[in-house]
Each structure stands twice: as C-alpha cells, then as structure tokens.
Coordinates of C-alpha atoms and ligand atoms in Angstrom, one line a residue:
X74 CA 0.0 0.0 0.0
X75 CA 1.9 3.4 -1.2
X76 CA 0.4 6.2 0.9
X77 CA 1.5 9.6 -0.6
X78 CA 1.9 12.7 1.8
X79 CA 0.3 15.4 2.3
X80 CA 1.7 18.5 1.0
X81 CA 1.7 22.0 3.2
X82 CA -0.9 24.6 3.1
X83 CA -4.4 24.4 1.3
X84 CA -7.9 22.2 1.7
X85 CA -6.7 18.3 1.6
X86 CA -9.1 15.4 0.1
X87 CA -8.2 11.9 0.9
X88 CA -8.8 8.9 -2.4
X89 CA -9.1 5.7 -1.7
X90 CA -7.5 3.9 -5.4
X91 CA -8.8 0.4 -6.2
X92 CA -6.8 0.2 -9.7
X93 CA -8.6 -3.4 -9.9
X94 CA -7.1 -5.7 -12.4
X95 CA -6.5 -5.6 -16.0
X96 CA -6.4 -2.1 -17.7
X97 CA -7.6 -0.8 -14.7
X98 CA -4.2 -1.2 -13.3
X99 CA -2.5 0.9 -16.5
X100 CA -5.2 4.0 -16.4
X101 CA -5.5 4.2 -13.0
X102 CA -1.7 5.3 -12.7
X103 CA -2.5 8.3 -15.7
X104 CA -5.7 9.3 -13.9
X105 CA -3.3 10.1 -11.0
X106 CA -0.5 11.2 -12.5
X107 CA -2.9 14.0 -14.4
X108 CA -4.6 15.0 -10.8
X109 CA -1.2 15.9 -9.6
X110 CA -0.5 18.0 -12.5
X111 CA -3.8 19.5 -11.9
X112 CA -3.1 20.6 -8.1
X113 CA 1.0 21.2 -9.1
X114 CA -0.6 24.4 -11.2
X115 CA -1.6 26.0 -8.5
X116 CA 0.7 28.0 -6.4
X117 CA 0.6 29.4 -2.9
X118 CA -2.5 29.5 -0.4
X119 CA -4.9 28.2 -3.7
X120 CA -2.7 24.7 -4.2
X121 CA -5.1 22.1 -3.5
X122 CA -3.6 19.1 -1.3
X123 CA -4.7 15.4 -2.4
X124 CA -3.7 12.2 -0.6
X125 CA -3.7 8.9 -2.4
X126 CA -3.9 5.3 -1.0
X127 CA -3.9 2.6 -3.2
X128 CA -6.0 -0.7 -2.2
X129 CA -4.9 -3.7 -3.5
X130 CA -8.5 -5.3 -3.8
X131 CA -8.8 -7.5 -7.1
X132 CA -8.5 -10.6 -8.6
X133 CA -4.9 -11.1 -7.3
X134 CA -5.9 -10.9 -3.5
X135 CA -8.5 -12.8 -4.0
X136 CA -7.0 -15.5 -5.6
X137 CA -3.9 -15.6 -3.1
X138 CA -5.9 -14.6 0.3
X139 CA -9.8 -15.3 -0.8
X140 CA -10.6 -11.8 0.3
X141 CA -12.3 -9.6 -1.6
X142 CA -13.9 -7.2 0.6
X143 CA -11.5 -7.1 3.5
X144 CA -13.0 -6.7 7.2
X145 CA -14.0 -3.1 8.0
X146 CA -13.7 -2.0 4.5
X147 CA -17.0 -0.4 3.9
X148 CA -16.5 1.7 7.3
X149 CA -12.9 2.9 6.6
X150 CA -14.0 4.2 3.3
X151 CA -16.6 6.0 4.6
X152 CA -15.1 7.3 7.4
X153 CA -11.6 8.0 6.6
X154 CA -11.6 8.6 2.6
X155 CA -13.8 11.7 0.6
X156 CA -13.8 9.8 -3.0
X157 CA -13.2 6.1 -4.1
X158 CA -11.0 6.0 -7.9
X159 CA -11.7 2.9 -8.9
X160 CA -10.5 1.5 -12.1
X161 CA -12.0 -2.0 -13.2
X162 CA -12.6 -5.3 -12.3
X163 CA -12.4 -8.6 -13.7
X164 CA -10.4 -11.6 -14.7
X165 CA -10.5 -14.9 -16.9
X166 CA -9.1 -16.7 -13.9
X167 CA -12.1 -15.9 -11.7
X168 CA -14.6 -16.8 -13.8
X169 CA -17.2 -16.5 -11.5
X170 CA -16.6 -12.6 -11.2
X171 CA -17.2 -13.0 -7.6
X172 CA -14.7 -10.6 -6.9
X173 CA -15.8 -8.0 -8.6
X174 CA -19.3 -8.6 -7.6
X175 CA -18.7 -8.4 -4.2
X176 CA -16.2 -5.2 -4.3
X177 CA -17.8 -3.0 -7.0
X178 CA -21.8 -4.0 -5.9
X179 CA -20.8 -4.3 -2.0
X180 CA -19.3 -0.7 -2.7
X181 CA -22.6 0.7 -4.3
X182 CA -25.0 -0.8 -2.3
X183 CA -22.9 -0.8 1.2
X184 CA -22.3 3.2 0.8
X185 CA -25.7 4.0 -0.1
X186 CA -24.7 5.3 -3.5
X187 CA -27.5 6.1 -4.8
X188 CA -26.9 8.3 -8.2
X189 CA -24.7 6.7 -11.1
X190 CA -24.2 9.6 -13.2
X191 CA -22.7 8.8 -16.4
X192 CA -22.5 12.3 -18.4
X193 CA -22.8 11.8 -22.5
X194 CA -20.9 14.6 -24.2
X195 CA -19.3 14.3 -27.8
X196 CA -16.0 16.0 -27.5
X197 CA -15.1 15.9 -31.0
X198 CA -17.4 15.1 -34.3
X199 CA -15.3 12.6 -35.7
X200 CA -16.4 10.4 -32.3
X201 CA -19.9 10.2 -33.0
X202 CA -21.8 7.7 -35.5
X203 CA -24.9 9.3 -36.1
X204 CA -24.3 11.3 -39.0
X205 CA -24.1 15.0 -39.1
X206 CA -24.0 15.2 -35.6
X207 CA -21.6 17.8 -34.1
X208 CA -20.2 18.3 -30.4
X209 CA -23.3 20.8 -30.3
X210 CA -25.7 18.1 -30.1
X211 CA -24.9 15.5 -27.9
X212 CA -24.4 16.8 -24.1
X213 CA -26.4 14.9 -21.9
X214 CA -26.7 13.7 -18.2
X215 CA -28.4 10.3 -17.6
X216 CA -29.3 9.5 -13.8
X217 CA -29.4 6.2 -13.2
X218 CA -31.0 4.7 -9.9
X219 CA -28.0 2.7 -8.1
X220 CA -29.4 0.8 -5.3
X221 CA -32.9 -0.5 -6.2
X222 CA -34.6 -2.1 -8.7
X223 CA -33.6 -5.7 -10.7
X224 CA -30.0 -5.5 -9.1
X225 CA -31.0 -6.1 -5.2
X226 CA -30.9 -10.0 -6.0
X227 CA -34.7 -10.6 -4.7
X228 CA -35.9 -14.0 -6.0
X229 CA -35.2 -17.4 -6.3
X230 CA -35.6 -20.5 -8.3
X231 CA -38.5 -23.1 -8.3
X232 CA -37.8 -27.0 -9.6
X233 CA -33.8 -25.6 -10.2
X234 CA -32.6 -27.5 -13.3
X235 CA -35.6 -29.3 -14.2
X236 CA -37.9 -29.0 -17.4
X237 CA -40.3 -27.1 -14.7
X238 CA -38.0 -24.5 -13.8
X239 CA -39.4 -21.0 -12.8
X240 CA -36.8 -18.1 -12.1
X241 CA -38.1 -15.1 -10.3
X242 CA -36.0 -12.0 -10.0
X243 CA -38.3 -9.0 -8.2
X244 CA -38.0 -5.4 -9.0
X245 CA -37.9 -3.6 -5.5
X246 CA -38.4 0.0 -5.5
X247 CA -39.2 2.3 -2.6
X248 CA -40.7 5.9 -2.2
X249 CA -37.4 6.6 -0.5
X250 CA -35.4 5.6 -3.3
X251 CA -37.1 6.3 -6.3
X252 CA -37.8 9.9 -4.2
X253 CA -34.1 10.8 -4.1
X254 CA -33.0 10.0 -7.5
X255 CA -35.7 12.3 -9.6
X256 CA -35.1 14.9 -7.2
X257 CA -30.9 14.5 -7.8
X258 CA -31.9 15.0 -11.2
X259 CA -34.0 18.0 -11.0
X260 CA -31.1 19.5 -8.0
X261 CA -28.5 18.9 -10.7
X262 CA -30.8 20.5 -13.5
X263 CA -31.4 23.3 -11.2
X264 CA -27.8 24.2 -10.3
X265 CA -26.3 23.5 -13.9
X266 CA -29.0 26.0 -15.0
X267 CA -30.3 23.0 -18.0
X268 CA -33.7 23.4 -19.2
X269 CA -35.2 19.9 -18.7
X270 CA -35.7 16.7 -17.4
X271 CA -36.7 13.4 -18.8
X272 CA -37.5 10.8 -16.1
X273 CA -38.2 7.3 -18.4
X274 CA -40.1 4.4 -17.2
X275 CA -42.5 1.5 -18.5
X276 CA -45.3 2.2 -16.2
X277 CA -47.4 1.2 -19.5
X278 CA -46.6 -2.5 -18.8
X279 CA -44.8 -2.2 -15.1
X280 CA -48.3 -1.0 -13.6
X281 CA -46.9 -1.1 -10.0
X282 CA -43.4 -0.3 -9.7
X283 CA -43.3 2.2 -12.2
X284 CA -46.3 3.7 -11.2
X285 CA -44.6 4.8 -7.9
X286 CA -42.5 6.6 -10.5
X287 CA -44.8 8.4 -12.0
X288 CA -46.7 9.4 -9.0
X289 CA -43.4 10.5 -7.4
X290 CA -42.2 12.1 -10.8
X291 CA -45.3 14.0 -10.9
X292 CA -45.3 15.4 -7.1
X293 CA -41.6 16.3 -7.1
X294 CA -41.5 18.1 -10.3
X295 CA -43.7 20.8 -8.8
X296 CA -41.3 22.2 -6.9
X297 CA -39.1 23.1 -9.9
X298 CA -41.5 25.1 -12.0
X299 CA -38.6 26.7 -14.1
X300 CA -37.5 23.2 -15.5
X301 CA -39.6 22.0 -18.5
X302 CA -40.1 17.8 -16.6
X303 CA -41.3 14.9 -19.2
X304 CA -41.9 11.6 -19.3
X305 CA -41.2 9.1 -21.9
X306 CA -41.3 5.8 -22.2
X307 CA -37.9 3.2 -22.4
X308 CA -38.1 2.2 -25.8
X309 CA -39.3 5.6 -26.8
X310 CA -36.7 7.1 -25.1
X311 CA -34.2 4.5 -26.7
X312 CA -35.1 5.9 -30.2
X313 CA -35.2 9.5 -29.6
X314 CA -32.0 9.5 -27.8
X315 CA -30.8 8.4 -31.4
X316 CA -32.8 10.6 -33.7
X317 CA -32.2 13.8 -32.3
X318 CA -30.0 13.5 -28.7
X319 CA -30.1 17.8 -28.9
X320 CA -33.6 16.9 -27.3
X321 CA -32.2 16.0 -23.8
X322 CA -30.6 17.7 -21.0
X323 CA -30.6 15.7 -17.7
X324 CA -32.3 12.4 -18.1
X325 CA -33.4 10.1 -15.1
X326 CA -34.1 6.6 -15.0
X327 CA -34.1 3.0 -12.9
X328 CA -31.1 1.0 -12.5
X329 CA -32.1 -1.4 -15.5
X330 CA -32.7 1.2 -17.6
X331 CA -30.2 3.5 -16.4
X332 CA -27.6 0.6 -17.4
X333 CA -28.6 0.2 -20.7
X334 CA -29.6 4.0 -22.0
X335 CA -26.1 5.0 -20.6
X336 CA -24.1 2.6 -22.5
X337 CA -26.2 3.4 -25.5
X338 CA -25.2 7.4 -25.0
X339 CA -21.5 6.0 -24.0
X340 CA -22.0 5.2 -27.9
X341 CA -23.1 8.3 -29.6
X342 CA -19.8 10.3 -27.6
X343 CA -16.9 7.6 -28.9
X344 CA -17.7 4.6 -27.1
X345 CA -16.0 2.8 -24.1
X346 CA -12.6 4.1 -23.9
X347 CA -13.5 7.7 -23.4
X348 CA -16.6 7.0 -21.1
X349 CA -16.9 8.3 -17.3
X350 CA -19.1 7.4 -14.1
X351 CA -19.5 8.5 -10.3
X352 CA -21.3 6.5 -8.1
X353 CA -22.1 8.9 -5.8
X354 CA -23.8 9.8 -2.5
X355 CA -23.8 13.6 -1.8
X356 CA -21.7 14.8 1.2
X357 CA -20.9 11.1 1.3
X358 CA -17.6 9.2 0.5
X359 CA -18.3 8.3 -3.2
X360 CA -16.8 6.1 -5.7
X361 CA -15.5 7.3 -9.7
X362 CA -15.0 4.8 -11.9
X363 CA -14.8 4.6 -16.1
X364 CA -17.2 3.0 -17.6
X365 CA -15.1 0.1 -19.4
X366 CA -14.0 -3.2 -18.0
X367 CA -11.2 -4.9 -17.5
X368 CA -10.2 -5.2 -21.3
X369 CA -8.6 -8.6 -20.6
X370 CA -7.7 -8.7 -24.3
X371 CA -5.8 -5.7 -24.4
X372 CA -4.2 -6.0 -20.6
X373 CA -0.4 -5.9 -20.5
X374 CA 0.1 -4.3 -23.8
X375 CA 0.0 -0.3 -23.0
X376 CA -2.7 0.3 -25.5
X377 CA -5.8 1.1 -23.4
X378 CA -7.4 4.7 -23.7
X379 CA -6.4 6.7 -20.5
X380 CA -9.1 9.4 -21.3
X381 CA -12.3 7.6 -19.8
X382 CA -10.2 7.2 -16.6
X383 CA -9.2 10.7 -16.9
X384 CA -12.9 12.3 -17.7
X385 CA -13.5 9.8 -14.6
X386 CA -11.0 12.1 -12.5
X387 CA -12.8 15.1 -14.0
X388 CA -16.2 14.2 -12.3
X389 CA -14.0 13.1 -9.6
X390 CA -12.9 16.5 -8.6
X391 CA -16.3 18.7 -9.5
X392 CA -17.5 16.4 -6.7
X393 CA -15.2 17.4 -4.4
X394 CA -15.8 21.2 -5.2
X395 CA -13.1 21.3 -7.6
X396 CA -14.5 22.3 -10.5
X397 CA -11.4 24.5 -12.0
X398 CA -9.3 21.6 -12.2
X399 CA -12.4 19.2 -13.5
X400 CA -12.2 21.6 -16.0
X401 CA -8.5 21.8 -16.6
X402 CA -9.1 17.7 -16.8
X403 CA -11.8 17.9 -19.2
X404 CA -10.1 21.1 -21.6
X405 CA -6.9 18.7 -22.2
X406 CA -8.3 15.5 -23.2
X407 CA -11.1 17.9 -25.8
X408 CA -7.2 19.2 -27.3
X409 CA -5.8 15.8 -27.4
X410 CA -9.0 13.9 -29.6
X411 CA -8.7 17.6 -31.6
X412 CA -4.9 17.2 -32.2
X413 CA -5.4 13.1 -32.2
X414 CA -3.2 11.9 -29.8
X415 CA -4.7 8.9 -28.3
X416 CA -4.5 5.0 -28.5
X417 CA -5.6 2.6 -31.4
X418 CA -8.9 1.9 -30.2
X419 CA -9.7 5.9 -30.9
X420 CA -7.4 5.2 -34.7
X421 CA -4.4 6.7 -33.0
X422 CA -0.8 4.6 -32.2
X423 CA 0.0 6.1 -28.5
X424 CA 0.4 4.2 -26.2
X425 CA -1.3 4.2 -22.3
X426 CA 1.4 6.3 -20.8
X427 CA 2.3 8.7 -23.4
X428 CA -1.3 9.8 -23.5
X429 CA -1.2 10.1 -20.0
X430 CA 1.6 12.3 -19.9
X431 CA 0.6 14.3 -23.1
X432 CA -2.9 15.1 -20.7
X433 CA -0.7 16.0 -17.5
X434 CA 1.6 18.3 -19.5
X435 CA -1.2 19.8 -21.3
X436 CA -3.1 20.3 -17.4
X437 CA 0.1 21.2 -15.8
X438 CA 0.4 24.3 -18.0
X439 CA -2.6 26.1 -17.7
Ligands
NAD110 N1 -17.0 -1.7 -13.7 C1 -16.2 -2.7 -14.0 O1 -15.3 -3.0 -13.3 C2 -16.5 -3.5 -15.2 C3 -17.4 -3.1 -16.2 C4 -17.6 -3.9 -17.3 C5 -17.0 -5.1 -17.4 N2 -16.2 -5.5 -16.4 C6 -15.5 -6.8 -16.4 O2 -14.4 -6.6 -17.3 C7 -14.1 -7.9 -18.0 C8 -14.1 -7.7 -19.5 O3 -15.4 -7.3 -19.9 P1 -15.8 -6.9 -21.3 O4 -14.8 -7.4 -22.3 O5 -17.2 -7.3 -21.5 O6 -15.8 -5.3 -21.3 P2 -14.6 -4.3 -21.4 O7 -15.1 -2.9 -21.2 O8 -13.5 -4.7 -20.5 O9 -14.1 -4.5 -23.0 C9 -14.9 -4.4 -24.1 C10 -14.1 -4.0 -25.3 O10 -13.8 -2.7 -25.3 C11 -12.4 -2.5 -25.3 N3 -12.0 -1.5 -24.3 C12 -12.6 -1.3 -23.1 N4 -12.0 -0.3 -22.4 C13 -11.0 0.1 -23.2 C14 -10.0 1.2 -23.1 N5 -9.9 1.9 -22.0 N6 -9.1 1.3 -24.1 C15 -9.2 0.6 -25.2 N7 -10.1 -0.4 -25.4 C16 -11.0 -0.6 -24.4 C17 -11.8 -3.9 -24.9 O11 -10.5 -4.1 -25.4 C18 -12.8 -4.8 -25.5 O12 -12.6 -5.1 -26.8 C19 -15.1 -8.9 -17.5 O13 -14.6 -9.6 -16.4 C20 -16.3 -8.0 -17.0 O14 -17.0 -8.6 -16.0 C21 -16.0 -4.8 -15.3

C-alpha cells in the first residue's frame, strides 16, 4: 500500500485507489498522474492538497488470500476517505466474477450510492456515428437509480434445473429511493442552470413499480416550476436519444434502464474508452470509476485509452468542489482527440502512458 503525503498549506481530500485488475491497473496510474498535475498548477494558499492510497482489492488478492472485501472496508471508506478512484474489475481466472461482484456492488449498495451519473458529451465530431451530428448536439446527463430495482438480488428458483423450472428475479423500488433519484436529477438540472428533465419508465406494462414513478415524478416536479419535466417511455426514449439526442438535458431513470440507455449514450460520444461514471452519495464518501472493463484482451500491452479514466477524475474532482481543475481535466483531453493523440482503439498509435503524460503536460500548463 503506497500512501502519498500530504503537501503543506491548502484544503486536503483523501482517495481511496482500487486500480482493480486488467487495464484498470494501467489507467488508473494516468488518472493520478494528471490529478497531480492539476493541483501542481496551482501556487501558494490556492494549491489544492490530495492524498492517495492505493487498495490492493482485485482478482490477485483474491486469488492468493480469498478476500475480496477485506473486514471493516466499507466503514474505513466512509469514514476516513472523501472519493473512491476505482479502475475495473475482472479476470479470466475468476470466472465467476465474484470478486468483482462483491467489491464494486458491495461498494454501491454498502455506501448508499445512490446516483450513477454517467454524463454523455461528444468531444469531438469525428467520435460520434450518427451522422451529421456535431459536439453541439450531444451533451447529456443520464441518472441512473444505483441501489434499487432488478440489481437487489430478490428471487429465487422453483424445480432448479428441471424441465419445470421457474426463475423469479423482483424489481424492488421504494418511495425513499425512487424519491431521491428524480429529485438528484432536478437538483443537478437546477444548479447547472439546464432546461429539462426526462424521467423514463414502462409504467405502461410495469403497472406497480413504475407507477410509484410516475406518481413521485409528478409530485416532485412541482417544486421546480422553471424546469420543462417529461416523461417518456424506455423504448421511446431508446429511439429518440438516437434521432435527435439535442432533445435532452438531464435524463433520469431506474437502474435497468439506467444501465442500458447510458451505454447506449457512451456510444453516440466515442464509445468505451472515453466513457466516465460516479457513483455517488452527496456529502458522502463516493466512488468514480470509467465505464469500461477490465479489457482482458488488451491487458499488459499499453494500448488502453487513458481518457475515460481521466474524464473519470474530471467528475472526480467537481464532486469534491473542484471544479477549476475538473475543468482543466476535461479542456486537455477535448485538445488531445482535436490534435489526435490517443491509442488505437480511438485510430491513433499512442500508447497508455504517453497519452497520460501528453494530458498532464497539457493540465500542468494552464
Ligand atoms: N466496472 C467494472 O469494473 C466492469 C465493467 C464492465 C466489465 N467488467 C469486467 O471486465 C471484464 C471484461 O469485460 P468486457 O470485455 O465485456 O468489457 P470491457 O469494457 O473490458 O471491454 C470491451 C471491449 O472494449 C475494449 N476496451 C474497453 N476499455 C477500453 C479502453 N480503455 N481502451 C481501449 N479499449 C478498451 C476492450 O478491449 C474490449 O474489446 C469482465 O470480467 C467484466 O465482467 C468490469
């Protein structure tokens, strides 16, 4: 475990890092190395002060301790740390993913992180494959509820591997829960100064849970009269998010859905590699983690894309009131896609690090 000091003078976060396994080990390292950057700008009483700790949770520790969660983890996190950098888990030797399952959902549902916001913005045309769609178009925010819904694992089997078989998985939603998550949406509408909110459901065909959404949907959007609300359903939503994405501001949605419309925006701005996430809890220790995998196929080789990781950091630091640097984070990797210097999955022949050290430059220069 490498702890890095603190430096003298100027408000301190704490980051727990869980690089995880696979590429998440190799961006993790760029994410970091770009945050320093960031805060090394800064001179005098304004230089920021970040502490890192790095976790060695993964497929390794698993495989040589069978830990995966350690003892006390979830309450050291939350009481000692102010954001989570997580990178990815997963491994071919653990094919069970139980590792990851029990680190990355134990994280989620163990904090209470409630919001998985997973921003959609093009940051350069070439990225996108609708056609004539420009950077203009596509800047998005989809909420997706974190905690609820298909993922609790409510349900069972009946006659288990038998021509008989019945599966039953419930889909639990509470007031509470489903409560919180419109109004995150409308909060962040509200303070971002966007014009609307889309919450999407299938109350057409899930006449009890996604009725509570609608009824909540309908009560909470009264008390932000200045944001234009509307409701549409999943596959609607699905369709226009690809015929005209210029339609959407902030949309908010449950966790199955939330899953699958944000992958499908992850898309339309350049796909996995440049893709970001929080997991987040406000005025809670939160967790920030890129959207892609593990990337078994590509692990060891030095060709992953830094950039979701870095946009990852971005979020990262706007959460914890940084929003200058999130910036700076955000401004370096636009000029790197414009000037294209990134790795082969983006058509480019960089490698992990040099993009990595192209961004920090790039940041550290401001
Ligand atoms: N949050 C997480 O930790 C997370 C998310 C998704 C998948 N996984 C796990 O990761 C493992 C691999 O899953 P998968 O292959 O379905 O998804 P993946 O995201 O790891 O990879 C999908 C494809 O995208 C490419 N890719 C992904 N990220 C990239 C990057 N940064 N740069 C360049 N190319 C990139 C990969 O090479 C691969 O071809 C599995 O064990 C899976 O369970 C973990």
């Amino acid at each position: 475990m490498a702890v890095k000091p603190l430096r003298e003078g100027g408000p301190a976060a704490r980051i727990a890092v869980i690089a995880g396994d696979g590429i998440g080990q190799e961006v993790t390292p760029e994410s970091i190395k770009v945050i320093h950057a960031a805060m090394d700008s800064h001179s005098g009483s304004a230089r920021r002060q970040i502490e890192f700790v790095e976790l060695d949770w993964g497929a390794d520790k698993f495989l040589r301790e069978g830990i995966t969660l350690p003892a006390g983890a979830v309450e050291m996190l939350a009481n000692e740390f102010d954001a989570i950098l997580f990178g990815a888990l997963g491994d071919p030797r653990v094919p069970s993913n139980q590792h990851a399952a029990e680190i990355l959902l134990g994280l989620r549902f163990k904090l209470d992180l409630f919001v998985n916001a997973r921003p959609v913005e093009l940051f350069h045309d070439r990225l996108t494959p609708l056609r004539d769609r420009t950077t203009n178009d596509i800047r998005f925010m989809v909420f997706r509820e974190n905690t609820e819904g298909l993922y609790v694992g409510v349900g069972g089997f009946f006659k288990k591997d038998t021509p008989d078989e019945i599966a039953v998985q419930e889909d639990v939603n509470s007031r509470k829960g489903v409560e919180r998550i419109i109004r995150h949406a409308f909060e962040y509408a509200r303070q971002n100064k966007l014009k609307r909110v889309c919450m999407s459901d299938k109350s057409n065909a899930m006449t009890f849970a996604h009725d509570l959404w609608q009824r909540v949907f309908k009560q909470v959007r009264q008390e932000y009269p200045e944001i234009e609300s509307r409701h549409l359903y999943i596959d609607t939503l699905a369709m226009e998010v690809v015929r005209d994405p210029r339609q959407f501001d902030v949309i908010v949605t449950c966790n199955l859905f939330g899953d699958i419309i944000s992958d499908l925006g992850a898309q339309l701005a350049g796909g996995l590699g440049l893709a970001p996430s929080g997991n987040i809890h406000p005025g809670r220790t939160s967790l920030f983690e890129p959207v892609h995998g593990s990337a078994p196929n590509i692990a060891g080789k030095g060709i992953a894309n830094p950039l979701g990781s870095i946009l990852t950091s971005a979020m990262m630091l706007d959460f914890l009131g940084w929003t200058a640097e999130g910036n700076a984070l955000r401004t370096a990797v636009r000029a790197a896609l414009q000037e294209n210097f990134v790795t082969p999955d983006l058509g480019g022949e960089k490698k992990t690090v040099e993009v990595g050290d192209w961004i920090a430059k790039r940041v550290g220069s401001r």
